Amino acid sequence: MQGFRVASPMEQFEIIPIVDLSLGSIDISLTNSAVWMLIGTGAIIAFFFAATRRAAIIPGRLQSTAEVLYEFVSDLVRDTVGPEGRKFFPYVFTLFVWILVANLFGMIPSLPGLPKAAHTFTTTSHLVVTLALAMVTITIVIVYGFYKNGLGFFKLFAPSGQPFYMYFLLVPIEVVSFLSRPLSLAIRLFANMFAGHIILKLFAGFVVSLIGAGGFLAVVGILPFIGAAAVTALEFLVAFLQAYVFAILTCIYLNDAVHAADH
Amino acid sequence: MSVFALVSAAAAAAGEAAQGAAESSGGLPQLDFATWPSQLFWLTLTFGGLYWLMAGRFLPAIGGAIEERRDRIADDLDQASEFKRQAEDAETAYNQALAEAKAKAQAIAADTRAEVDSEIADMQAETDAKLAGRLEKAEARINDMKAEASAKVAEAATDATRAIVEKLIDEVPTDDAVARAVANIAR
């Protein structure tokens, strides 16, 4: 069985330091996670650098792709937040593209035989990453909400047009709902990436185990293989969908910040 | 049987996997807080850097290109409609000129026809007058010749009458009597 050692589905999430670095007493080692953040971000920068090198009236292939992305997110922000959302567009765009690339690059298969530190790593499968992004969104919502509406921002917790006794019920619900936003935002993305990759590795593990068992079971191994292929296709959809959901929820929360006083 | 085998194999694999997980770490790698500062640092670096480049460079470039294209298309459409308007103006002018030219041509044709008609009428009148003159002259000549002829006939008749009377009665009648007798017969 030595040749068929099945990797634990958890091993893919391990953070492995590559270069030890520290900032004062804080550990900022270059890890496999950091490497994949750099690869993803570097790829995005390279793509947009190439796409905008010659901004032409008649766009080339790269520029067309960049423009499709631009219009997609631009429409998303305009439809959800309205014209005032324009100032948040760079943030939402960066968020969408960064998460999309992190999710998609996590789907690249690792080359067999490489040391673990060189395996593909999905940076968005870590709670701290998604939580940090969610906190940035919520911080923008709160800071801009108070800056724009002053104390009128609190109207967000008291939807108008209700009988007064309803507010005893509504306000706590709205407060809890508001406070749970960053958590739900963070956990939705993290859990989707985490669960998807676990299922993928479980199916792959079944294939290896069944082939290792030999005989008739090796033939049955085709079933989890088909399953793994299907889940891979599904994961590509999830990778896009979760980036989109994160971006659109950010827009919806920003809309609250912009229009809190209108409630 | 085969289903049972599959399930048992799956269970074995899952068990092995779970065991592997238990071996590799005490819990979720995600909840190993020691790795959080490093992840946060690199996230801030990459995401922040990307935001800086997007907001400062890439997005304005893409937006500018889209905007410029929109302006250009709008300009081109404006220009096209301007050209269309000019073309329509030219067509109207052409039609007007054509109508004027037609009217002028008709007027010229009518004038020419009238002129030619009057010329023809003049020539005809002239010819008629000439013919009438000639006819008159011819008639006059005929009358003259008739009168001359009748005078000659009368003279001959008178001479003959005188000769006949002279022969018959041997007496020369007076000119008056002969003239009267010839006139009575000629009447």
mmCIF file with all atom_site columns, N, CA, C and O in Angstrom, chain A residues 12 24 29 64 70 89 104 130 146 156 165 175 193 215 224 228 238 240 246 263:
data_model
loop_
_atom_site.group_PDB
_atom_site.id
_atom_site.type_symbol
_atom_site.label_atom_id
_atom_site.label_alt_id
_atom_site.label_comp_id
_atom_site.label_asym_id
_atom_site.label_entity_id
_atom_site.label_seq_id
_atom_site.pdbx_PDB_ins_code
_atom_site.Cartn_x
_atom_site.Cartn_y
_atom_site.Cartn_z
_atom_site.occupancy
_atom_site.B_iso_or_equiv
_atom_site.pdbx_formal_charge
_atom_site.auth_seq_id
_atom_site.auth_comp_id
_atom_site.auth_asym_id
_atom_site.auth_atom_id
_atom_site.pdbx_PDB_model_num
ATOM 1  N N  . GLN A 1 12  ? -4.280  19.338 2.244   1.00 0.00 ? 12  GLN A N  1
ATOM 2  C CA . GLN A 1 12  ? -4.216  20.415 1.256   1.00 0.00 ? 12  GLN A CA 1
ATOM 3  C C  . GLN A 1 12  ? -4.379  21.795 1.881   1.00 0.00 ? 12  GLN A C  1
ATOM 4  O O  . GLN A 1 12  ? -4.091  22.800 1.252   1.00 0.00 ? 12  GLN A O  1
ATOM 5  N N  . GLY A 1 24  ? 9.236   42.461 13.645  1.00 0.00 ? 24  GLY A N  1
ATOM 6  C CA . GLY A 1 24  ? 9.243   42.575 15.100  1.00 0.00 ? 24  GLY A CA 1
ATOM 7  C C  . GLY A 1 24  ? 8.983   41.203 15.680  1.00 0.00 ? 24  GLY A C  1
ATOM 8  O O  . GLY A 1 24  ? 9.679   40.239 15.347  1.00 0.00 ? 24  GLY A O  1
ATOM 9  N N  . SER A 1 29  ? 6.058   34.920 7.909   1.00 0.00 ? 29  SER A N  1
ATOM 10 C CA . SER A 1 29  ? 6.780   34.004 7.021   1.00 0.00 ? 29  SER A CA 1
ATOM 11 C C  . SER A 1 29  ? 6.099   33.887 5.667   1.00 0.00 ? 29  SER A C  1
ATOM 12 O O  . SER A 1 29  ? 4.869   33.931 5.568   1.00 0.00 ? 29  SER A O  1
ATOM 13 N N  . SER A 1 64  ? -10.616 43.337 -24.657 1.00 0.00 ? 64  SER A N  1
ATOM 14 C CA . SER A 1 64  ? -12.037 42.974 -24.668 1.00 0.00 ? 64  SER A CA 1
ATOM 15 C C  . SER A 1 64  ? -12.407 42.224 -23.399 1.00 0.00 ? 64  SER A C  1
ATOM 16 O O  . SER A 1 64  ? -13.424 42.514 -22.769 1.00 0.00 ? 64  SER A O  1
ATOM 17 N N  . TYR A 1 70  ? -14.880 44.581 -16.581 1.00 0.00 ? 70  TYR A N  1
ATOM 18 C CA . TYR A 1 70  ? -15.139 45.939 -16.097 1.00 0.00 ? 70  TYR A CA 1
ATOM 19 C C  . TYR A 1 70  ? -16.637 46.254 -16.148 1.00 0.00 ? 70  TYR A C  1
ATOM 20 O O  . TYR A 1 70  ? -17.231 46.686 -15.165 1.00 0.00 ? 70  TYR A O  1
ATOM 21 N N  . PHE A 1 89  ? -16.506 51.325 -6.719  1.00 0.00 ? 89  PHE A N  1
ATOM 22 C CA . PHE A 1 89  ? -16.283 50.404 -7.837  1.00 0.00 ? 89  PHE A CA 1
ATOM 23 C C  . PHE A 1 89  ? -14.884 49.778 -7.832  1.00 0.00 ? 89  PHE A C  1
ATOM 24 O O  . PHE A 1 89  ? -14.769 48.554 -7.978  1.00 0.00 ? 89  PHE A O  1
ATOM 25 N N  . LEU A 1 104 ? -10.151 30.139 -8.565  1.00 0.00 ? 104 LEU A N  1
ATOM 26 C CA . LEU A 1 104 ? -9.869  29.384 -9.791  1.00 0.00 ? 104 LEU A CA 1
ATOM 27 C C  . LEU A 1 104 ? -8.468  28.775 -9.757  1.00 0.00 ? 104 LEU A C  1
ATOM 28 O O  . LEU A 1 104 ? -8.284  27.631 -10.180 1.00 0.00 ? 104 LEU A O  1
ATOM 29 N N  . THR A 1 130 ? -10.890 35.116 4.285   1.00 0.00 ? 130 THR A N  1
ATOM 30 C CA . THR A 1 130 ? -12.247 35.559 3.954   1.00 0.00 ? 130 THR A CA 1
ATOM 31 C C  . THR A 1 130 ? -12.779 36.491 5.034   1.00 0.00 ? 130 THR A C  1
ATOM 32 O O  . THR A 1 130 ? -13.482 37.456 4.743   1.00 0.00 ? 130 THR A O  1
ATOM 33 N N  . PHE A 1 146 ? -21.695 56.189 8.607   1.00 0.00 ? 146 PHE A N  1
ATOM 34 C CA . PHE A 1 146 ? -21.746 57.292 9.574   1.00 0.00 ? 146 PHE A CA 1
ATOM 35 C C  . PHE A 1 146 ? -21.299 58.598 8.936   1.00 0.00 ? 146 PHE A C  1
ATOM 36 O O  . PHE A 1 146 ? -21.859 59.661 9.207   1.00 0.00 ? 146 PHE A O  1
ATOM 37 N N  . LEU A 1 156 ? -31.064 52.387 9.917   1.00 0.00 ? 156 LEU A N  1
ATOM 38 C CA . LEU A 1 156 ? -30.925 51.075 9.286   1.00 0.00 ? 156 LEU A CA 1
ATOM 39 C C  . LEU A 1 156 ? -31.544 49.975 10.150  1.00 0.00 ? 156 LEU A C  1
ATOM 40 O O  . LEU A 1 156 ? -32.086 48.997 9.639   1.00 0.00 ? 156 LEU A O  1
ATOM 41 N N  . TYR A 1 165 ? -44.836 49.236 18.637  1.00 0.00 ? 165 TYR A N  1
ATOM 42 C CA . TYR A 1 165 ? -44.480 48.080 19.458  1.00 0.00 ? 165 TYR A CA 1
ATOM 43 C C  . TYR A 1 165 ? -43.677 47.051 18.670  1.00 0.00 ? 165 TYR A C  1
ATOM 44 O O  . TYR A 1 165 ? -42.971 46.235 19.236  1.00 0.00 ? 165 TYR A O  1
ATOM 45 N N  . VAL A 1 175 ? -30.310 44.393 14.420  1.00 0.00 ? 175 VAL A N  1
ATOM 46 C CA . VAL A 1 175 ? -28.954 44.531 14.958  1.00 0.00 ? 175 VAL A CA 1
ATOM 47 C C  . VAL A 1 175 ? -28.199 43.209 14.823  1.00 0.00 ? 175 VAL A C  1
ATOM 48 O O  . VAL A 1 175 ? -27.060 43.167 14.341  1.00 0.00 ? 175 VAL A O  1
ATOM 49 N N  . MET A 1 193 ? -15.307 26.880 -0.362  1.00 0.00 ? 193 MET A N  1
ATOM 50 C CA . MET A 1 193 ? -14.008 26.451 -0.890  1.00 0.00 ? 193 MET A CA 1
ATOM 51 C C  . MET A 1 193 ? -13.508 25.225 -0.122  1.00 0.00 ? 193 MET A C  1
ATOM 52 O O  . MET A 1 193 ? -13.047 24.238 -0.705  1.00 0.00 ? 193 MET A O  1
ATOM 53 N N  . GLY A 1 215 ? -8.495  -6.112 -8.094  1.00 0.00 ? 215 GLY A N  1
ATOM 54 C CA . GLY A 1 215 ? -9.579  -7.002 -8.499  1.00 0.00 ? 215 GLY A CA 1
ATOM 55 C C  . GLY A 1 215 ? -10.815 -6.247 -8.945  1.00 0.00 ? 215 GLY A C  1
ATOM 56 O O  . GLY A 1 215 ? -10.714 -5.222 -9.627  1.00 0.00 ? 215 GLY A O  1
ATOM 57 N N  . PRO A 1 224 ? -16.265 6.622  -8.227  1.00 0.00 ? 224 PRO A N  1
ATOM 58 C CA . PRO A 1 224 ? -15.794 7.875  -7.603  1.00 0.00 ? 224 PRO A CA 1
ATOM 59 C C  . PRO A 1 224 ? -14.992 8.739  -8.562  1.00 0.00 ? 224 PRO A C  1
ATOM 60 O O  . PRO A 1 224 ? -14.957 9.961  -8.406  1.00 0.00 ? 224 PRO A O  1
ATOM 61 N N  . ALA A 1 228 ? -15.592 12.516 -9.036  1.00 0.00 ? 228 ALA A N  1
ATOM 62 C CA . ALA A 1 228 ? -14.564 13.544 -8.900  1.00 0.00 ? 228 ALA A CA 1
ATOM 63 C C  . ALA A 1 228 ? -14.589 14.493 -10.097 1.00 0.00 ? 228 ALA A C  1
ATOM 64 O O  . ALA A 1 228 ? -14.480 15.717 -9.942  1.00 0.00 ? 228 ALA A O  1
ATOM 65 N N  . VAL A 1 238 ? -18.751 26.941 -8.701  1.00 0.00 ? 238 VAL A N  1
ATOM 66 C CA . VAL A 1 238 ? -18.759 27.496 -7.344  1.00 0.00 ? 238 VAL A CA 1
ATOM 67 C C  . VAL A 1 238 ? -17.694 28.589 -7.216  1.00 0.00 ? 238 VAL A C  1
ATOM 68 O O  . VAL A 1 238 ? -17.931 29.628 -6.592  1.00 0.00 ? 238 VAL A O  1
ATOM 69 N N  . PHE A 1 240 ? -16.610 30.671 -9.429  1.00 0.00 ? 240 PHE A N  1
ATOM 70 C CA . PHE A 1 240 ? -17.117 31.930 -9.984  1.00 0.00 ? 240 PHE A CA 1
ATOM 71 C C  . PHE A 1 240 ? -18.251 32.479 -9.128  1.00 0.00 ? 240 PHE A C  1
ATOM 72 O O  . PHE A 1 240 ? -18.307 33.661 -8.796  1.00 0.00 ? 240 PHE A O  1
ATOM 73 N N  . PHE A 1 246 ? -19.874 37.172 -3.152  1.00 0.00 ? 246 PHE A N  1
ATOM 74 C CA . PHE A 1 246 ? -19.152 38.060 -2.241  1.00 0.00 ? 246 PHE A CA 1
ATOM 75 C C  . PHE A 1 246 ? -19.248 39.500 -2.738  1.00 0.00 ? 246 PHE A C  1
ATOM 76 O O  . PHE A 1 246 ? -19.512 40.434 -1.969  1.00 0.00 ? 246 PHE A O  1
ATOM 77 N N  . HIS A 1 263 ? -34.345 54.860 4.892   1.00 0.00 ? 263 HIS A N  1
ATOM 78 C CA . HIS A 1 263 ? -35.174 53.758 5.369   1.00 0.00 ? 263 HIS A CA 1
ATOM 79 C C  . HIS A 1 263 ? -36.418 54.251 6.103   1.00 0.00 ? 263 HIS A C  1
ATOM 80 O O  . HIS A 1 263 ? -36.337 55.227 6.828   1.00 0.00 ? 263 HIS A O  1
#
